[in-house]
mmCIF file of C-alpha atoms in Angstrom:
data_model
loop_
_atom_site.group_PDB
_atom_site.id
_atom_site.type_symbol
_atom_site.label_atom_id
_atom_site.label_comp_id
_atom_site.label_asym_id
_atom_site.label_seq_id
_atom_site.Cartn_x
_atom_site.Cartn_y
_atom_site.Cartn_z
ATOM 1 C CA LYS A 1 0.000 0.000 0.000
ATOM 2 C CA SER A 2 2.827 2.424 0.785
ATOM 3 C CA LYS A 3 4.341 1.837 -2.677
ATOM 4 C CA LEU A 4 1.004 2.556 -4.337
ATOM 5 C CA MET A 5 0.615 5.710 -2.304
ATOM 6 C CA THR A 6 4.107 6.896 -3.304
ATOM 7 C CA CYS A 7 3.413 6.336 -7.023
ATOM 8 C CA PHE A 8 0.123 8.205 -6.763
ATOM 9 C CA VAL A 9 1.829 11.192 -5.174
ATOM 10 C CA LEU A 10 4.552 11.258 -7.846
ATOM 11 C CA VAL A 11 2.047 11.078 -10.702
ATOM 12 C CA THR A 12 -0.002 13.860 -9.144
ATOM 13 C CA MET A 13 3.051 16.115 -8.756
ATOM 14 C CA VAL A 14 4.144 15.553 -12.399
ATOM 15 C CA ALA A 15 0.638 16.344 -13.633
ATOM 16 C CA MET A 16 0.545 19.556 -11.608
ATOM 17 C CA LEU A 17 3.972 20.569 -12.942
ATOM 18 C CA ILE A 18 2.940 19.989 -16.590
ATOM 19 C CA SER A 19 -0.265 21.995 -16.146
ATOM 20 C CA PHE A 20 1.676 24.869 -14.566
ATOM 21 C CA LEU A 21 4.339 25.294 -17.313
ATOM 22 C CA PRO A 22 2.057 26.676 -20.121
ATOM 23 C CA LEU A 23 0.769 29.278 -17.718
ATOM 24 C CA THR A 24 4.198 30.631 -16.825
ATOM 25 C CA ALA A 25 5.999 30.504 -20.228
ATOM 26 C CA PRO A 26 3.931 33.167 -22.072
ATOM 27 C CA ALA A 27 4.372 35.555 -19.156
ATOM 28 C CA ASN A 28 8.160 35.464 -19.613
ATOM 29 C CA ILE A 29 7.844 36.117 -23.392
ATOM 30 C CA SER A 30 5.524 39.063 -22.806
ATOM 31 C CA MET A 31 8.038 40.638 -20.435
ATOM 32 C CA ALA A 32 10.808 40.337 -23.015
ATOM 33 C CA ASN A 33 8.646 41.991 -25.714
ATOM 34 C CA ALA A 34 7.706 44.762 -23.364
ATOM 35 C CA GLU A 35 11.370 45.513 -22.701
ATOM 36 C CA ASP A 36 12.134 45.665 -26.470
ATOM 37 C CA THR A 37 9.417 48.274 -27.077
ATOM 38 C CA GLU A 38 10.733 50.559 -24.352
ATOM 39 C CA MET A 39 13.827 51.755 -26.303
ATOM 40 C CA ARG A 40 14.316 55.495 -25.843
ATOM 41 C CA LEU A 41 15.856 57.580 -28.628
ATOM 42 C CA VAL A 42 17.178 61.105 -29.095
ATOM 43 C CA THR A 43 16.844 62.059 -32.797
ATOM 44 C CA VAL A 44 18.624 65.118 -34.210
ATOM 45 C CA ASN A 45 19.357 66.660 -37.613
ATOM 46 C CA GLY A 46 22.883 67.623 -38.672
ATOM 47 C CA GLU A 47 24.099 69.789 -41.563
ATOM 48 C CA GLY A 48 27.518 70.203 -43.139
ATOM 49 C CA LYS A 49 28.569 72.628 -45.891
ATOM 50 C CA ILE A 50 31.662 72.817 -48.099
ATOM 51 C CA VAL A 51 32.298 75.836 -50.348
ATOM 52 C CA VAL A 52 34.267 75.027 -53.526
ATOM 53 C CA THR A 53 35.301 76.735 -56.747
ATOM 54 C CA PRO A 54 33.629 75.291 -59.870
ATOM 55 C CA ASP A 55 35.773 73.725 -62.579
ATOM 56 C CA LEU A 56 33.122 72.875 -65.165
ATOM 57 C CA ALA A 57 30.423 74.790 -67.055
ATOM 58 C CA TYR A 58 27.435 73.856 -69.221
ATOM 59 C CA ILE A 59 25.733 76.203 -71.700
ATOM 60 C CA ASP A 60 22.421 75.629 -73.489
ATOM 61 C CA LEU A 61 22.469 77.537 -76.766
ATOM 62 C CA GLY A 62 20.651 77.282 -80.058
ATOM 63 C CA VAL A 63 19.422 78.706 -83.311
ATOM 64 C CA GLN A 64 15.868 79.820 -84.098
ATOM 65 C CA THR A 65 14.767 80.546 -87.656
ATOM 66 C CA LYS A 66 11.417 81.672 -89.091
ATOM 67 C CA ASN A 67 9.952 81.382 -92.585
ATOM 68 C CA LYS A 68 6.581 80.972 -94.288
ATOM 69 C CA ASP A 69 8.010 77.828 -95.906
ATOM 70 C CA ALA A 70 8.776 75.039 -93.430
ATOM 71 C CA ALA A 71 11.553 73.601 -95.607
ATOM 72 C CA VAL A 72 13.281 76.961 -95.873
ATOM 73 C CA ALA A 73 13.080 77.488 -92.105
ATOM 74 C CA GLN A 74 14.725 74.093 -91.580
ATOM 75 C CA GLN A 75 17.434 74.700 -94.172
ATOM 76 C CA GLU A 76 18.345 78.102 -92.735
ATOM 77 C CA ASN A 77 18.424 76.603 -89.248
ATOM 78 C CA ALA A 78 20.703 73.742 -90.309
ATOM 79 C CA LYS A 79 23.085 76.140 -92.050
ATOM 80 C CA LEU A 80 23.374 78.440 -89.023
ATOM 81 C CA MET A 81 23.689 75.623 -86.472
ATOM 82 C CA THR A 82 26.446 73.995 -88.516
ATOM 83 C CA ALA A 83 28.339 77.275 -88.486
ATOM 84 C CA VAL A 84 27.843 77.650 -84.713
ATOM 85 C CA VAL A 85 29.034 74.119 -83.925
ATOM 86 C CA ASN A 86 32.085 74.454 -86.195
ATOM 87 C CA ALA A 87 33.011 77.765 -84.568
ATOM 88 C CA ILE A 88 32.688 76.305 -81.065
ATOM 89 C CA LYS A 89 34.907 73.369 -82.035
ATOM 90 C CA ALA A 90 37.479 75.777 -83.451
ATOM 91 C CA ALA A 91 37.435 77.582 -80.096
ATOM 92 C CA GLY A 92 38.597 74.416 -78.339
ATOM 93 C CA VAL A 93 35.436 72.470 -77.460
ATOM 94 C CA LYS A 94 35.600 68.784 -78.400
ATOM 95 C CA ALA A 95 32.865 67.184 -80.499
ATOM 96 C CA GLU A 96 31.896 64.783 -77.680
ATOM 97 C CA ASP A 97 31.223 67.799 -75.429
ATOM 98 C CA ILE A 98 28.517 69.145 -77.766
ATOM 99 C CA LYS A 99 25.169 67.357 -77.516
ATOM 100 C CA THR A 100 21.847 68.098 -79.214
ATOM 101 C CA THR A 101 19.161 68.452 -76.557
ATOM 102 C CA GLY A 102 16.174 69.637 -78.563
ATOM 103 C CA TYR A 103 14.788 70.206 -82.042
ATOM 104 C CA ASN A 104 11.296 71.295 -83.018
ATOM 105 C CA LEU A 105 9.398 72.803 -85.924
ATOM 106 C CA TYR A 106 5.977 74.360 -85.550
ATOM 107 C CA GLN A 107 3.579 76.747 -87.267
ATOM 108 C CA THR A 108 2.392 79.932 -85.605
ATOM 109 C CA SER A 109 1.148 83.480 -86.226
ATOM 110 C CA ASP A 110 1.686 86.894 -84.679
ATOM 111 C CA TYR A 111 -1.340 88.382 -83.005
ATOM 112 C CA SER A 112 -2.086 92.045 -82.349
ATOM 113 C CA PRO A 113 -5.266 94.010 -81.503
ATOM 114 C CA GLU A 114 -5.504 95.162 -85.116
ATOM 115 C CA LYS A 115 -4.795 92.005 -87.110
ATOM 116 C CA GLN A 116 -3.304 88.567 -87.265
ATOM 117 C CA SER A 117 -0.204 87.920 -89.374
ATOM 118 C CA ASP A 118 0.027 85.237 -91.992
ATOM 119 C CA PRO A 119 1.087 81.866 -90.552
ATOM 120 C CA TYR A 120 4.783 80.980 -90.620
ATOM 121 C CA TYR A 121 7.061 78.218 -89.357
ATOM 122 C CA VAL A 122 9.580 78.369 -86.518
ATOM 123 C CA ALA A 123 12.506 75.943 -86.345
ATOM 124 C CA ASN A 124 14.493 75.554 -83.113
ATOM 125 C CA ASN A 125 17.681 73.575 -82.613
ATOM 126 C CA THR A 126 19.363 73.510 -79.182
ATOM 127 C CA VAL A 127 22.688 72.032 -78.079
ATOM 128 C CA ASN A 128 24.300 71.642 -74.677
ATOM 129 C CA VAL A 129 27.968 72.605 -74.585
ATOM 130 C CA LYS A 130 30.304 71.268 -71.904
ATOM 131 C CA ILE A 131 33.185 73.659 -71.152
ATOM 132 C CA LYS A 132 36.065 72.219 -69.134
ATOM 133 C CA ASP A 133 37.997 75.503 -69.009
ATOM 134 C CA ILE A 134 35.575 77.875 -67.287
ATOM 135 C CA THR A 135 37.771 80.870 -68.087
ATOM 136 C CA LYS A 136 36.568 80.469 -71.707
ATOM 137 C CA VAL A 137 32.829 80.635 -70.997
ATOM 138 C CA GLY A 138 32.501 84.245 -72.137
ATOM 139 C CA GLN A 139 34.603 83.526 -75.228
ATOM 140 C CA ILE A 140 32.444 80.531 -76.195
ATOM 141 C CA ILE A 141 29.279 82.621 -75.813
ATOM 142 C CA ASP A 142 30.707 85.362 -78.017
ATOM 143 C CA THR A 143 31.854 82.837 -80.605
ATOM 144 C CA ALA A 144 28.432 81.162 -80.710
ATOM 145 C CA THR A 145 26.404 84.368 -81.000
ATOM 146 C CA THR A 146 28.744 85.786 -83.641
ATOM 147 C CA SER A 147 28.335 82.606 -85.681
ATOM 148 C CA GLY A 148 24.534 82.695 -85.583
ATOM 149 C CA ALA A 149 23.283 81.429 -82.222
ATOM 150 C CA ASN A 150 20.359 83.574 -81.099
ATOM 151 C CA THR A 151 19.050 81.622 -78.085
ATOM 152 C CA ILE A 152 21.146 81.018 -74.974
ATOM 153 C CA ASN A 153 18.935 79.656 -72.229
ATOM 154 C CA SER A 154 21.211 79.102 -69.253
ATOM 155 C CA ILE A 155 24.741 78.731 -67.941
ATOM 156 C CA ARG A 156 25.449 76.206 -65.194
ATOM 157 C CA PHE A 157 28.644 76.027 -63.166
ATOM 158 C CA THR A 158 29.505 72.880 -61.234
ATOM 159 C CA VAL A 159 32.402 70.605 -60.257
ATOM 160 C CA ALA A 160 33.450 67.588 -62.286
ATOM 161 C CA ASP A 161 33.828 65.340 -59.215
ATOM 162 C CA ASP A 162 31.994 66.450 -56.079
ATOM 163 C CA SER A 163 32.270 63.122 -54.223
ATOM 164 C CA LYS A 164 35.287 64.083 -52.110
ATOM 165 C CA TYR A 165 33.711 67.403 -51.163
ATOM 166 C CA TYR A 166 30.428 65.718 -50.296
ATOM 167 C CA GLN A 167 32.181 63.216 -48.042
ATOM 168 C CA GLU A 168 33.776 66.096 -46.126
ATOM 169 C CA ALA A 169 30.371 67.752 -45.841
ATOM 170 C CA LEU A 170 28.971 64.467 -44.457
ATOM 171 C CA LYS A 171 31.640 64.418 -41.742
ATOM 172 C CA LEU A 172 30.727 67.961 -40.763
ATOM 173 C CA ALA A 173 27.040 67.013 -40.710
ATOM 174 C CA MET A 174 27.697 64.074 -38.371
ATOM 175 C CA THR A 175 29.768 66.290 -36.072
ATOM 176 C CA ASN A 176 26.970 68.844 -36.059
ATOM 177 C CA ALA A 177 24.400 66.158 -35.197
ATOM 178 C CA LYS A 178 26.510 64.726 -32.379
ATOM 179 C CA GLY A 179 26.961 68.201 -30.908
ATOM 180 C CA LYS A 180 23.214 68.665 -30.773
ATOM 181 C CA ALA A 181 22.703 65.234 -29.224
ATOM 182 C CA THR A 182 25.405 65.962 -26.634
ATOM 183 C CA ALA A 183 23.695 69.198 -25.644
ATOM 184 C CA ILE A 184 20.326 67.468 -25.293
ATOM 185 C CA MET A 185 21.528 64.382 -23.427
ATOM 186 C CA SER A 186 23.721 66.399 -21.054
ATOM 187 C CA THR A 187 20.525 67.746 -19.513
ATOM 188 C CA PHE A 188 19.952 64.275 -18.035
ATOM 189 C CA SER A 189 23.630 63.491 -17.372
ATOM 190 C CA LEU A 190 24.257 61.233 -20.400
ATOM 191 C CA THR A 191 26.449 61.387 -23.513
ATOM 192 C CA PRO A 192 25.729 59.980 -26.998
ATOM 193 C CA GLY A 193 27.467 56.768 -28.011
ATOM 194 C CA VAL A 194 27.347 54.861 -31.292
ATOM 195 C CA PRO A 195 24.284 56.031 -33.296
ATOM 196 C CA HIS A 196 21.267 53.748 -33.362
ATOM 197 C CA SER A 197 20.465 54.873 -36.947
ATOM 198 C CA VAL A 198 21.695 57.393 -39.564
ATOM 199 C CA ASN A 199 19.844 58.713 -42.634
ATOM 200 C CA GLU A 200 21.532 61.078 -45.087
ATOM 201 C CA ALA A 201 20.411 63.459 -47.839
ATOM 202 C CA SER A 202 22.162 66.030 -50.012
ATOM 203 C CA TYR A 203 21.541 68.966 -52.300
ATOM 204 C CA GLY A 204 23.433 71.808 -53.960
ATOM 205 C CA GLY A 205 26.476 71.667 -56.184
ATOM 206 C CA SER A 206 25.469 73.928 -59.084
ATOM 207 C CA ILE A 207 25.020 77.600 -59.910
ATOM 208 C CA TYR A 208 22.685 78.720 -62.697
ATOM 209 C CA TYR A 209 22.718 81.955 -64.672
ATOM 210 C CA ASP A 210 20.157 83.199 -67.175
ATOM 211 C CA TYR A 211 21.729 84.818 -70.202
ATOM 212 C CA TYR A 212 20.000 86.747 -72.942
ATOM 213 C CA PRO A 213 22.133 87.940 -75.901
ATOM 214 C CA VAL A 214 21.652 91.585 -76.775
ATOM 215 C CA LYS A 215 20.038 92.031 -80.170
ATOM 216 C CA GLY A 216 20.879 94.864 -82.507
ATOM 217 C CA MET A 217 24.205 95.704 -80.881
ATOM 218 C CA GLY A 218 26.431 98.271 -82.498
ATOM 219 C CA ASP A 219 29.878 97.327 -83.818
ATOM 220 C CA ALA A 220 31.639 98.690 -80.731
ATOM 221 C CA ALA A 221 29.377 96.749 -78.332
ATOM 222 C CA ALA A 222 29.711 93.577 -80.399
ATOM 223 C CA GLU A 223 33.496 93.667 -79.992
ATOM 224 C CA MET A 224 33.221 93.573 -76.194
ATOM 225 C CA SER A 225 33.825 90.209 -74.513
ATOM 226 C CA THR A 226 30.954 88.841 -72.444
ATOM 227 C CA PRO A 227 31.970 88.889 -68.745
ATOM 228 C CA ILE A 228 30.919 85.725 -66.896
ATOM 229 C CA GLU A 229 31.890 85.140 -63.253
ATOM 230 C CA SER A 230 31.407 81.633 -61.882
ATOM 231 C CA GLY A 231 31.373 82.446 -58.152
ATOM 232 C CA ASP A 232 31.538 79.652 -55.560
ATOM 233 C CA ILE A 233 29.466 76.508 -55.094
ATOM 234 C CA THR A 234 28.119 75.254 -51.766
ATOM 235 C CA ILE A 235 27.846 71.475 -51.410
ATOM 236 C CA THR A 236 25.547 70.536 -48.535
ATOM 237 C CA ALA A 237 25.002 67.255 -46.687
ATOM 238 C CA ASN A 238 22.166 66.593 -44.249
ATOM 239 C CA VAL A 239 21.820 63.681 -41.819
ATOM 240 C CA THR A 240 19.219 62.530 -39.333
ATOM 241 C CA VAL A 241 20.821 60.624 -36.451
ATOM 242 C CA SER A 242 19.215 58.703 -33.575
ATOM 243 C CA TYR A 243 21.020 57.840 -30.323
ATOM 244 C CA ASP A 244 19.587 55.416 -27.783
ATOM 245 C CA TYR A 245 19.865 55.905 -24.027
#
Protein backbone atom coordinates (compact mmCIF):
# COMPACT_ATOMS: atom_id res chain seq x y z
CA LYS A 1 0.00 0.00 0.00
CA SER A 2 2.83 2.42 0.78
CA LYS A 3 4.34 1.84 -2.68
CA LEU A 4 1.00 2.56 -4.34
CA MET A 5 0.61 5.71 -2.30
CA THR A 6 4.11 6.90 -3.30
CA CYS A 7 3.41 6.34 -7.02
CA PHE A 8 0.12 8.21 -6.76
CA VAL A 9 1.83 11.19 -5.17
CA LEU A 10 4.55 11.26 -7.85
CA VAL A 11 2.05 11.08 -10.70
CA THR A 12 0.00 13.86 -9.14
CA MET A 13 3.05 16.12 -8.76
CA VAL A 14 4.14 15.55 -12.40
CA ALA A 15 0.64 16.34 -13.63
CA MET A 16 0.55 19.56 -11.61
CA LEU A 17 3.97 20.57 -12.94
CA ILE A 18 2.94 19.99 -16.59
CA SER A 19 -0.27 21.99 -16.15
CA PHE A 20 1.68 24.87 -14.57
CA LEU A 21 4.34 25.29 -17.31
CA PRO A 22 2.06 26.68 -20.12
CA LEU A 23 0.77 29.28 -17.72
CA THR A 24 4.20 30.63 -16.82
CA ALA A 25 6.00 30.50 -20.23
CA PRO A 26 3.93 33.17 -22.07
CA ALA A 27 4.37 35.56 -19.16
CA ASN A 28 8.16 35.46 -19.61
CA ILE A 29 7.84 36.12 -23.39
CA SER A 30 5.52 39.06 -22.81
CA MET A 31 8.04 40.64 -20.44
CA ALA A 32 10.81 40.34 -23.02
CA ASN A 33 8.65 41.99 -25.71
CA ALA A 34 7.71 44.76 -23.36
CA GLU A 35 11.37 45.51 -22.70
CA ASP A 36 12.13 45.67 -26.47
CA THR A 37 9.42 48.27 -27.08
CA GLU A 38 10.73 50.56 -24.35
CA MET A 39 13.83 51.76 -26.30
CA ARG A 40 14.32 55.50 -25.84
CA LEU A 41 15.86 57.58 -28.63
CA VAL A 42 17.18 61.10 -29.10
CA THR A 43 16.84 62.06 -32.80
CA VAL A 44 18.62 65.12 -34.21
CA ASN A 45 19.36 66.66 -37.61
CA GLY A 46 22.88 67.62 -38.67
CA GLU A 47 24.10 69.79 -41.56
CA GLY A 48 27.52 70.20 -43.14
CA LYS A 49 28.57 72.63 -45.89
CA ILE A 50 31.66 72.82 -48.10
CA VAL A 51 32.30 75.84 -50.35
CA VAL A 52 34.27 75.03 -53.53
CA THR A 53 35.30 76.74 -56.75
CA PRO A 54 33.63 75.29 -59.87
CA ASP A 55 35.77 73.73 -62.58
CA LEU A 56 33.12 72.87 -65.17
CA ALA A 57 30.42 74.79 -67.05
CA TYR A 58 27.43 73.86 -69.22
CA ILE A 59 25.73 76.20 -71.70
CA ASP A 60 22.42 75.63 -73.49
CA LEU A 61 22.47 77.54 -76.77
CA GLY A 62 20.65 77.28 -80.06
CA VAL A 63 19.42 78.71 -83.31
CA GLN A 64 15.87 79.82 -84.10
CA THR A 65 14.77 80.55 -87.66
CA LYS A 66 11.42 81.67 -89.09
CA ASN A 67 9.95 81.38 -92.59
CA LYS A 68 6.58 80.97 -94.29
CA ASP A 69 8.01 77.83 -95.91
CA ALA A 70 8.78 75.04 -93.43
CA ALA A 71 11.55 73.60 -95.61
CA VAL A 72 13.28 76.96 -95.87
CA ALA A 73 13.08 77.49 -92.11
CA GLN A 74 14.73 74.09 -91.58
CA GLN A 75 17.43 74.70 -94.17
CA GLU A 76 18.34 78.10 -92.74
CA ASN A 77 18.42 76.60 -89.25
CA ALA A 78 20.70 73.74 -90.31
CA LYS A 79 23.08 76.14 -92.05
CA LEU A 80 23.37 78.44 -89.02
CA MET A 81 23.69 75.62 -86.47
CA THR A 82 26.45 74.00 -88.52
CA ALA A 83 28.34 77.28 -88.49
CA VAL A 84 27.84 77.65 -84.71
CA VAL A 85 29.03 74.12 -83.92
CA ASN A 86 32.09 74.45 -86.20
CA ALA A 87 33.01 77.76 -84.57
CA ILE A 88 32.69 76.30 -81.06
CA LYS A 89 34.91 73.37 -82.04
CA ALA A 90 37.48 75.78 -83.45
CA ALA A 91 37.43 77.58 -80.10
CA GLY A 92 38.60 74.42 -78.34
CA VAL A 93 35.44 72.47 -77.46
CA LYS A 94 35.60 68.78 -78.40
CA ALA A 95 32.87 67.18 -80.50
CA GLU A 96 31.90 64.78 -77.68
CA ASP A 97 31.22 67.80 -75.43
CA ILE A 98 28.52 69.15 -77.77
CA LYS A 99 25.17 67.36 -77.52
CA THR A 100 21.85 68.10 -79.21
CA THR A 101 19.16 68.45 -76.56
CA GLY A 102 16.17 69.64 -78.56
CA TYR A 103 14.79 70.21 -82.04
CA ASN A 104 11.30 71.29 -83.02
CA LEU A 105 9.40 72.80 -85.92
CA TYR A 106 5.98 74.36 -85.55
CA GLN A 107 3.58 76.75 -87.27
CA THR A 108 2.39 79.93 -85.61
CA SER A 109 1.15 83.48 -86.23
CA ASP A 110 1.69 86.89 -84.68
CA TYR A 111 -1.34 88.38 -83.01
CA SER A 112 -2.09 92.05 -82.35
CA PRO A 113 -5.27 94.01 -81.50
CA GLU A 114 -5.50 95.16 -85.12
CA LYS A 115 -4.80 92.01 -87.11
CA GLN A 116 -3.30 88.57 -87.27
CA SER A 117 -0.20 87.92 -89.37
CA ASP A 118 0.03 85.24 -91.99
CA PRO A 119 1.09 81.87 -90.55
CA TYR A 120 4.78 80.98 -90.62
CA TYR A 121 7.06 78.22 -89.36
CA VAL A 122 9.58 78.37 -86.52
CA ALA A 123 12.51 75.94 -86.35
CA ASN A 124 14.49 75.55 -83.11
CA ASN A 125 17.68 73.57 -82.61
CA THR A 126 19.36 73.51 -79.18
CA VAL A 127 22.69 72.03 -78.08
CA ASN A 128 24.30 71.64 -74.68
CA VAL A 129 27.97 72.61 -74.59
CA LYS A 130 30.30 71.27 -71.90
CA ILE A 131 33.18 73.66 -71.15
CA LYS A 132 36.06 72.22 -69.13
CA ASP A 133 38.00 75.50 -69.01
CA ILE A 134 35.57 77.87 -67.29
CA THR A 135 37.77 80.87 -68.09
CA LYS A 136 36.57 80.47 -71.71
CA VAL A 137 32.83 80.63 -71.00
CA GLY A 138 32.50 84.25 -72.14
CA GLN A 139 34.60 83.53 -75.23
CA ILE A 140 32.44 80.53 -76.19
CA ILE A 141 29.28 82.62 -75.81
CA ASP A 142 30.71 85.36 -78.02
CA THR A 143 31.85 82.84 -80.61
CA ALA A 144 28.43 81.16 -80.71
CA THR A 145 26.40 84.37 -81.00
CA THR A 146 28.74 85.79 -83.64
CA SER A 147 28.34 82.61 -85.68
CA GLY A 148 24.53 82.70 -85.58
CA ALA A 149 23.28 81.43 -82.22
CA ASN A 150 20.36 83.57 -81.10
CA THR A 151 19.05 81.62 -78.08
CA ILE A 152 21.15 81.02 -74.97
CA ASN A 153 18.93 79.66 -72.23
CA SER A 154 21.21 79.10 -69.25
CA ILE A 155 24.74 78.73 -67.94
CA ARG A 156 25.45 76.21 -65.19
CA PHE A 157 28.64 76.03 -63.17
CA THR A 158 29.51 72.88 -61.23
CA VAL A 159 32.40 70.60 -60.26
CA ALA A 160 33.45 67.59 -62.29
CA ASP A 161 33.83 65.34 -59.22
CA ASP A 162 31.99 66.45 -56.08
CA SER A 163 32.27 63.12 -54.22
CA LYS A 164 35.29 64.08 -52.11
CA TYR A 165 33.71 67.40 -51.16
CA TYR A 166 30.43 65.72 -50.30
CA GLN A 167 32.18 63.22 -48.04
CA GLU A 168 33.78 66.10 -46.13
CA ALA A 169 30.37 67.75 -45.84
CA LEU A 170 28.97 64.47 -44.46
CA LYS A 171 31.64 64.42 -41.74
CA LEU A 172 30.73 67.96 -40.76
CA ALA A 173 27.04 67.01 -40.71
CA MET A 174 27.70 64.07 -38.37
CA THR A 175 29.77 66.29 -36.07
CA ASN A 176 26.97 68.84 -36.06
CA ALA A 177 24.40 66.16 -35.20
CA LYS A 178 26.51 64.73 -32.38
CA GLY A 179 26.96 68.20 -30.91
CA LYS A 180 23.21 68.67 -30.77
CA ALA A 181 22.70 65.23 -29.22
CA THR A 182 25.40 65.96 -26.63
CA ALA A 183 23.69 69.20 -25.64
CA ILE A 184 20.33 67.47 -25.29
CA MET A 185 21.53 64.38 -23.43
CA SER A 186 23.72 66.40 -21.05
CA THR A 187 20.52 67.75 -19.51
CA PHE A 188 19.95 64.27 -18.03
CA SER A 189 23.63 63.49 -17.37
CA LEU A 190 24.26 61.23 -20.40
CA THR A 191 26.45 61.39 -23.51
CA PRO A 192 25.73 59.98 -27.00
CA GLY A 193 27.47 56.77 -28.01
CA VAL A 194 27.35 54.86 -31.29
CA PRO A 195 24.28 56.03 -33.30
CA HIS A 196 21.27 53.75 -33.36
CA SER A 197 20.46 54.87 -36.95
CA VAL A 198 21.69 57.39 -39.56
CA ASN A 199 19.84 58.71 -42.63
CA GLU A 200 21.53 61.08 -45.09
CA ALA A 201 20.41 63.46 -47.84
CA SER A 202 22.16 66.03 -50.01
CA TYR A 203 21.54 68.97 -52.30
CA GLY A 204 23.43 71.81 -53.96
CA GLY A 205 26.48 71.67 -56.18
CA SER A 206 25.47 73.93 -59.08
CA ILE A 207 25.02 77.60 -59.91
CA TYR A 208 22.69 78.72 -62.70
CA TYR A 209 22.72 81.95 -64.67
CA ASP A 210 20.16 83.20 -67.18
CA TYR A 211 21.73 84.82 -70.20
CA TYR A 212 20.00 86.75 -72.94
CA PRO A 213 22.13 87.94 -75.90
CA VAL A 214 21.65 91.59 -76.77
CA LYS A 215 20.04 92.03 -80.17
CA GLY A 216 20.88 94.86 -82.51
CA MET A 217 24.20 95.70 -80.88
CA GLY A 218 26.43 98.27 -82.50
CA ASP A 219 29.88 97.33 -83.82
CA ALA A 220 31.64 98.69 -80.73
CA ALA A 221 29.38 96.75 -78.33
CA ALA A 222 29.71 93.58 -80.40
CA GLU A 223 33.50 93.67 -79.99
CA MET A 224 33.22 93.57 -76.19
CA SER A 225 33.83 90.21 -74.51
CA THR A 226 30.95 88.84 -72.44
CA PRO A 227 31.97 88.89 -68.75
CA ILE A 228 30.92 85.72 -66.90
CA GLU A 229 31.89 85.14 -63.25
CA SER A 230 31.41 81.63 -61.88
CA GLY A 231 31.37 82.45 -58.15
CA ASP A 232 31.54 79.65 -55.56
CA ILE A 233 29.47 76.51 -55.09
CA THR A 234 28.12 75.25 -51.77
CA ILE A 235 27.85 71.47 -51.41
CA THR A 236 25.55 70.54 -48.54
CA ALA A 237 25.00 67.25 -46.69
CA ASN A 238 22.17 66.59 -44.25
CA VAL A 239 21.82 63.68 -41.82
CA THR A 240 19.22 62.53 -39.33
CA VAL A 241 20.82 60.62 -36.45
CA SER A 242 19.22 58.70 -33.58
CA TYR A 243 21.02 57.84 -30.32
CA ASP A 244 19.59 55.42 -27.78
CA TYR A 245 19.86 55.91 -24.03
